[in-house]
mmCIF file of C-alpha atoms in Angstrom:
data_model
loop_
_atom_site.group_PDB
_atom_site.id
_atom_site.type_symbol
_atom_site.label_atom_id
_atom_site.label_comp_id
_atom_site.label_asym_id
_atom_site.label_seq_id
_atom_site.Cartn_x
_atom_site.Cartn_y
_atom_site.Cartn_z
ATOM 1 C CA MET A 1 3.800 -10.725 7.832
ATOM 2 C CA VAL A 2 2.313 -8.235 5.392
ATOM 3 C CA LEU A 3 0.277 -5.114 6.012
ATOM 4 C CA LYS A 4 -2.820 -4.452 3.981
ATOM 5 C CA VAL A 5 -3.344 -0.746 3.457
ATOM 6 C CA LYS A 6 -5.721 1.477 1.538
ATOM 7 C CA CYS A 7 -5.859 5.142 0.675
ATOM 8 C CA ASN A 8 -7.993 7.240 2.980
ATOM 9 C CA LYS A 9 -9.363 9.302 0.077
ATOM 10 C CA HIS A 10 -9.400 6.796 -2.790
ATOM 11 C CA LYS A 11 -11.007 3.705 -1.258
ATOM 12 C CA LYS A 12 -10.326 1.524 -4.298
ATOM 13 C CA ILE A 13 -6.557 2.074 -4.023
ATOM 14 C CA LYS A 14 -5.232 -0.862 -1.975
ATOM 15 C CA PHE A 15 -1.785 -2.326 -1.427
ATOM 16 C CA THR A 16 -0.215 -5.293 0.319
ATOM 17 C CA ILE A 17 3.040 -4.166 1.881
ATOM 18 C CA PRO A 18 5.581 -6.559 3.405
ATOM 19 C CA GLN A 19 7.206 -5.637 6.703
ATOM 20 C CA SER A 20 10.699 -6.846 5.825
ATOM 21 C CA ILE A 21 13.081 -6.805 2.885
ATOM 22 C CA ASP A 22 13.082 -10.606 2.777
ATOM 23 C CA GLU A 23 9.304 -10.676 2.384
ATOM 24 C CA ALA A 24 9.457 -7.969 -0.266
ATOM 25 C CA VAL A 25 11.920 -10.028 -2.289
ATOM 26 C CA GLU A 26 9.963 -13.241 -1.788
ATOM 27 C CA LEU A 27 6.637 -11.661 -2.786
ATOM 28 C CA ASN A 28 8.154 -9.432 -5.500
ATOM 29 C CA SER A 29 6.484 -6.419 -3.876
ATOM 30 C CA PHE A 30 8.759 -3.683 -5.178
ATOM 31 C CA PRO A 31 6.482 -2.647 -8.107
ATOM 32 C CA GLN A 32 3.542 -2.334 -5.717
ATOM 33 C CA ILE A 33 5.624 -0.326 -3.229
ATOM 34 C CA LYS A 34 6.721 1.997 -6.052
ATOM 35 C CA GLU A 35 3.104 2.384 -7.193
ATOM 36 C CA MET A 36 2.074 3.339 -3.637
ATOM 37 C CA SER A 37 4.946 5.824 -3.450
ATOM 38 C CA ASN A 38 3.917 7.392 -6.764
ATOM 39 C CA HIS A 39 0.312 7.695 -5.578
ATOM 40 C CA LEU A 40 1.390 9.463 -2.385
ATOM 41 C CA GLN A 41 3.619 11.833 -4.341
ATOM 42 C CA SER A 42 0.833 12.609 -6.814
ATOM 43 C CA TYR A 43 -1.736 13.135 -4.050
ATOM 44 C CA PRO A 44 0.110 14.630 -1.053
ATOM 45 C CA LYS A 45 -3.063 14.882 1.045
ATOM 46 C CA CYS A 46 -3.656 11.131 0.862
ATOM 47 C CA LYS A 47 -2.575 8.765 3.610
ATOM 48 C CA MET A 48 -2.337 5.011 3.664
ATOM 49 C CA ILE A 49 -4.280 3.431 6.486
ATOM 50 C CA ARG A 50 -4.241 -0.138 7.687
ATOM 51 C CA SER A 51 -7.204 -2.025 6.329
ATOM 52 C CA LEU A 52 -9.035 -4.496 8.509
ATOM 53 C CA ASP A 53 -11.529 -5.519 5.835
ATOM 54 C CA PHE A 54 -9.188 -5.987 2.892
ATOM 55 C CA GLU A 55 -10.781 -7.896 0.046
#
């Protein structure tokens, strides 16, 4: 199962994050996880929130 998250301050920033290592490998999610990490480091006041209406 994957989580769909978006930035609370930058609404266009969205990510699909797997909940296990196996899913991450299967979906090749590591670049997206790294991109989310970089965003949070660049903007420390941002938070990722679960998105219910992910498009």
